[in-house]
Short mmCIF file of C-alpha atoms in Angstrom, two decimals:
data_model
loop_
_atom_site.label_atom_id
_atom_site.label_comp_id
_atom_site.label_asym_id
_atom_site.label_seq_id
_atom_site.Cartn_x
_atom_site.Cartn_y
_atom_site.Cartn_z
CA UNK O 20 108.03 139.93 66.29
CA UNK O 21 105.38 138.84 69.53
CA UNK O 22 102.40 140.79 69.33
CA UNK O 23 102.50 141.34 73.16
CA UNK O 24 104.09 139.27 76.07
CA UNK O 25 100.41 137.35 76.70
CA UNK O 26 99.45 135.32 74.04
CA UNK O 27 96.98 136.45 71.29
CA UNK O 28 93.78 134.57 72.17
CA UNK O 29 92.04 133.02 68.83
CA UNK O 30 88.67 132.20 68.85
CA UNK O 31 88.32 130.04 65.57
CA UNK O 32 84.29 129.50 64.81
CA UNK O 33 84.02 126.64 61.99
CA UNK O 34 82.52 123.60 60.92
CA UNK O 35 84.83 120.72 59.32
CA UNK O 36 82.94 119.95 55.97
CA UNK O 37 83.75 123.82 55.75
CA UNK O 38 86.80 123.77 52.59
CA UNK O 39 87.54 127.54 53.59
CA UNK O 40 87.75 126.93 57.17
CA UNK O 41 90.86 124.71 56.76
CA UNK O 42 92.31 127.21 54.51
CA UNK O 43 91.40 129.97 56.34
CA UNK O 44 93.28 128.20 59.20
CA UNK O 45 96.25 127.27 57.38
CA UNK O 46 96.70 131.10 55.90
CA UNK O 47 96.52 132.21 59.55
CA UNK O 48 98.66 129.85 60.92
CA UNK O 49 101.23 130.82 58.35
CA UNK O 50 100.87 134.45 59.11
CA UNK O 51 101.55 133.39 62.78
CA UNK O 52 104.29 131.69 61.96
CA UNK O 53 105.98 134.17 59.71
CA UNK O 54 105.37 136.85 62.71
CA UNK O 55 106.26 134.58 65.19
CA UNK O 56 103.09 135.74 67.00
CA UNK O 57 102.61 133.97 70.32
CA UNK O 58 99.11 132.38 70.57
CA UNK O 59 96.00 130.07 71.75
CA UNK O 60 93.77 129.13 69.39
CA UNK O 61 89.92 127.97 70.82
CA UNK O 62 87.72 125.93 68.22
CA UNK O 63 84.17 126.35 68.26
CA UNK O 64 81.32 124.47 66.24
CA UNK O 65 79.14 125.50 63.67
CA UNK O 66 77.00 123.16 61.59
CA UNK O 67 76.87 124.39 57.85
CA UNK O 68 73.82 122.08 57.07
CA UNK O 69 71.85 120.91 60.75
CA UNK O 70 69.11 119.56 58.77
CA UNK O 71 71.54 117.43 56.78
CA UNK O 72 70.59 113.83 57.14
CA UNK O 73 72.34 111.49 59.15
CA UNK O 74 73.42 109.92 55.83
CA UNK O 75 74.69 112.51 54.04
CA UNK O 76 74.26 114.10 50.67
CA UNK O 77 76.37 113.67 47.36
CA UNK O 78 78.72 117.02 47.43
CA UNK O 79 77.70 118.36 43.83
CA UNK O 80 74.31 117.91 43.98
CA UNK O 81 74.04 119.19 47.76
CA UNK O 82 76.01 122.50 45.70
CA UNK O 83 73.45 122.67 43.19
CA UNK O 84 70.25 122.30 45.41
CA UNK O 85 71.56 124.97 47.97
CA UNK O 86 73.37 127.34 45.63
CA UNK O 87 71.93 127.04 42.40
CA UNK O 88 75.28 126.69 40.71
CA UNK O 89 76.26 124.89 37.32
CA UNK O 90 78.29 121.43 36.92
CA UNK O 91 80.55 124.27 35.82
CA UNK O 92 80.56 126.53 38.19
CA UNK O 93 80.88 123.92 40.88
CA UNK O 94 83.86 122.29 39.03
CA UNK O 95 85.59 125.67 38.86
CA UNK O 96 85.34 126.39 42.93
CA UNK O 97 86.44 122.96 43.13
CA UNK O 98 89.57 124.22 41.04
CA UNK O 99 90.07 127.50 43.16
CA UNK O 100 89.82 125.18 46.88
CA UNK O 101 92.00 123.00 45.25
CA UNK O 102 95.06 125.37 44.51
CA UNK O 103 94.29 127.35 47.87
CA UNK O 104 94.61 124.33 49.76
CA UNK O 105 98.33 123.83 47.60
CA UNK O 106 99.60 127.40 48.47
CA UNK O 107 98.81 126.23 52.25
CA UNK O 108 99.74 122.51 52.40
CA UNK O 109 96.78 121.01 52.26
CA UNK O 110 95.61 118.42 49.80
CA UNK O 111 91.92 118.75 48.94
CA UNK O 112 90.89 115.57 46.51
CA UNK O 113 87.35 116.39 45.39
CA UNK O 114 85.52 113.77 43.22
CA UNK O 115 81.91 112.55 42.27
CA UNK O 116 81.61 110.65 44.81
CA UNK O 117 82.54 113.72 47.73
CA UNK O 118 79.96 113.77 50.42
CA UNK O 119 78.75 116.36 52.40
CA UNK O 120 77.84 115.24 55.92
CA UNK O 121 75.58 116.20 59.04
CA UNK O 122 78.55 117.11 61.55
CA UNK O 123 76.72 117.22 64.62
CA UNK O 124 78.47 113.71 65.90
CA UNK O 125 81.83 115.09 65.17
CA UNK O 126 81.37 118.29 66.77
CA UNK O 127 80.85 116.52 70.04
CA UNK O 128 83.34 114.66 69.19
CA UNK O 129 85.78 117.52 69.42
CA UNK O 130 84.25 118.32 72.43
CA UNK O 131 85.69 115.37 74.13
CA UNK O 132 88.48 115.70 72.46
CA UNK O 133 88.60 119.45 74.45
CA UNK O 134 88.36 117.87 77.63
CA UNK O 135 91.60 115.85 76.72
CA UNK O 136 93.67 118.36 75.60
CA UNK O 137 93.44 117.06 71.84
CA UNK O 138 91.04 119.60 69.99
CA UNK O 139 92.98 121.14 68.07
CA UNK O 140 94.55 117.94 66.67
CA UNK O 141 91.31 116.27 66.39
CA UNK O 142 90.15 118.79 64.52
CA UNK O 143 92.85 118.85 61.68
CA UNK O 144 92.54 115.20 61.67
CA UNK O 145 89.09 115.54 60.52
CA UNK O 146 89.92 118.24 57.95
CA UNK O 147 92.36 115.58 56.32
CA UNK O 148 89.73 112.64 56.76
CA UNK O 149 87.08 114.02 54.78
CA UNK O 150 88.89 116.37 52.17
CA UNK O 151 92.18 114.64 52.01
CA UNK O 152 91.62 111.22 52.63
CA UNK O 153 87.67 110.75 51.59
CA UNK O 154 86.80 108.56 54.96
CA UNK O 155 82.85 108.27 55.73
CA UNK O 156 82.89 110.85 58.37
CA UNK O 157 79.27 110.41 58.97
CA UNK O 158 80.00 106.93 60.42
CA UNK O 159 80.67 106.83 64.10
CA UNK O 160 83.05 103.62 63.67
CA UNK O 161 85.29 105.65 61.58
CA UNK O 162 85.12 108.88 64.10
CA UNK O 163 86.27 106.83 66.66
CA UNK O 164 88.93 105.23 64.60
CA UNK O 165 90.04 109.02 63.86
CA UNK O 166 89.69 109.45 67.56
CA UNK O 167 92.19 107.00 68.48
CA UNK O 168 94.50 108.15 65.83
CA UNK O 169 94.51 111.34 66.78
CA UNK O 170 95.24 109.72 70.87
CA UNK O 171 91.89 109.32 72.05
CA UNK O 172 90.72 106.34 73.43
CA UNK O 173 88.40 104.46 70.77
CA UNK O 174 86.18 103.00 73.08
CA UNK O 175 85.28 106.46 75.00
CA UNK O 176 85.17 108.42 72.02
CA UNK O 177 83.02 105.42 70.40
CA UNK O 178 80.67 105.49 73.69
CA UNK O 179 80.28 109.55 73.30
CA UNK O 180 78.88 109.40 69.85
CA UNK O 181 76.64 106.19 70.99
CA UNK O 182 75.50 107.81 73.82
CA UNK O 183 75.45 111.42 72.57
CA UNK O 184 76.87 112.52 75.21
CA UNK O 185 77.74 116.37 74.62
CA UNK O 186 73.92 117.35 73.12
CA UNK O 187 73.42 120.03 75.36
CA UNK O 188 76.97 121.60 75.87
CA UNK O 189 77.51 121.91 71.38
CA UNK O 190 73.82 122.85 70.97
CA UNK O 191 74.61 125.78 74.03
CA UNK O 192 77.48 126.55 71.88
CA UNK O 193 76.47 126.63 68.61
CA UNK O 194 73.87 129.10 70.13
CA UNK O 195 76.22 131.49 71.89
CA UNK O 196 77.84 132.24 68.83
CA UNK O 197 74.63 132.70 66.56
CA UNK O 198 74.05 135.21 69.10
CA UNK O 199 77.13 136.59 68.77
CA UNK O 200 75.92 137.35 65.60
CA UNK O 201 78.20 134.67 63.60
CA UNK O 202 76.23 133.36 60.35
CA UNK O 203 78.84 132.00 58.29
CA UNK O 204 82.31 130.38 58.97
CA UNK O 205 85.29 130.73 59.23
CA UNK O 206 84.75 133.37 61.85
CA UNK O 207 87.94 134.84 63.69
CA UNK O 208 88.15 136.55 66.76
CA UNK O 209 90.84 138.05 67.98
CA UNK O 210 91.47 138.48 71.61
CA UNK O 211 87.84 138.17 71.84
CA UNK O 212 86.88 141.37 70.30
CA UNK O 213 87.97 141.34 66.53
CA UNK O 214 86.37 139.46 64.09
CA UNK O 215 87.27 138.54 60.87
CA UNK O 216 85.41 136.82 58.42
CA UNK O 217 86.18 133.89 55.76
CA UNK O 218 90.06 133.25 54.32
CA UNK O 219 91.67 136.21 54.10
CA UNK O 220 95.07 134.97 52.70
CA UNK O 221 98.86 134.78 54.30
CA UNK O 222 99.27 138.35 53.54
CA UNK O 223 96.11 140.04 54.91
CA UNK O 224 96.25 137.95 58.10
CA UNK O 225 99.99 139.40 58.43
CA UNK O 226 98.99 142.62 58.42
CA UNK O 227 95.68 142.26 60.51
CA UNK O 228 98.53 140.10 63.36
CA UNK O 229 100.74 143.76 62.50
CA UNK O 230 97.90 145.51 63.30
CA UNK O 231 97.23 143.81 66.69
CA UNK O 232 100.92 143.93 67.53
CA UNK O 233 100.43 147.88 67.32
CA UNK O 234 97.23 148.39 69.19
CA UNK O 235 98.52 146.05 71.93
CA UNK O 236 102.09 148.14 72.41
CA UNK O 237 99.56 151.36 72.81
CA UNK O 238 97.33 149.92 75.15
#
């Protein structure tokens, strides 16, 4: 089914060291797929830790500072991501090493990348850098290097981070949506007026898309 004959406009709000925002993403785009929903999807930034600094913080320890939680309990999320990420296609390799990182940089990063088109495949490229593939996201050498895989040229992408070029437009965004009243991530928005909060799984996003598809044809 289409949910109407204009595309469905998603408005995905999430930060990249995020684990559910990448399986939030994949469940949707699943549920899109198996409802052959026609689409746009619009990424926006959110920084899960601004005061993070530049250098980063070991992942289990950052867990147990913020949250709290026990070697145990933080092992057993690790086990839950893991085999979400499988029932999506994504491969998540935690280990004690993991990172988490200030993400400032790469949001305006994927800023640029907006302006050529190449968001949306920037952005999955940096899912798989830094839970896939374990790549030191918080160096700029190895954004751009991501950059130019992804089809960007190195040298401009390399000159944006140097030159922090995109301060004031991701610091205006990151504030719109706070205003909008967005505290945690994934946040999804449909056609600008539904939101939806964290991963729902394939078969809830279905039926929200079913949902849509309905209030659209009475419209």
């Amino acid at each position: 089914m289409s949910t109407s004959e204009k595309p469905l406009r998603i408005d995905i709000v999430s930060d990249v060291v995020c684990p559910w925002c990448v399986i939030g993403y994949r469940q949707l785009a699943a549920a899109l797929e198996q409802t052959n929903t026609a689409h746009t999807i619009h990424w926006h930034p959110f920084e899960l830790n601004p005061n993070m600094p530049s250098e980063g913080q070991n992942l289990r320890e950052h867990i147990i500072e913020k949250y709290g939680s026990t070697k145990q309990e933080s092992d057993a999320s690790r086990v839950r991501m893991t085999e979400a990420g499988q029932e999506v296609g994504f491969e998540f390799n935690f280990n004690d090493d993991t990172r988490m990182h200030n993400t400032f940089n790469l949001h305006q990063l994927l800023h640029f990348a907006d302006q050529q088109g190449l968001m949306h495949e920037l952005k999955q490229a940096l899912f798989a850098a830094h839970f896939t593939n374990n790549r030191d996201i918080s160096d700029i050498n190895v954004l751009a290097d991501i950059a130019a895989e992804t089809g960007l040229d190195r040298s401009e992408a390399l000159a944006v981070l140097e030159g922090q070029f995109f301060v004031k437009e991701v610091r205006a965004e990151e504030q719109h949506w706070q205003q909008q009243g967005i505290q945690s991530v994934p946040a999804i928005i449909f056609n600008e007026r539904h939101l939806v909060s964290g991963a729902q799984g394939v078969e809830n996003y279905v039926s929200i898309l079913e949902q849509l598809a309905n209030m659209n044809m009475t419209e």
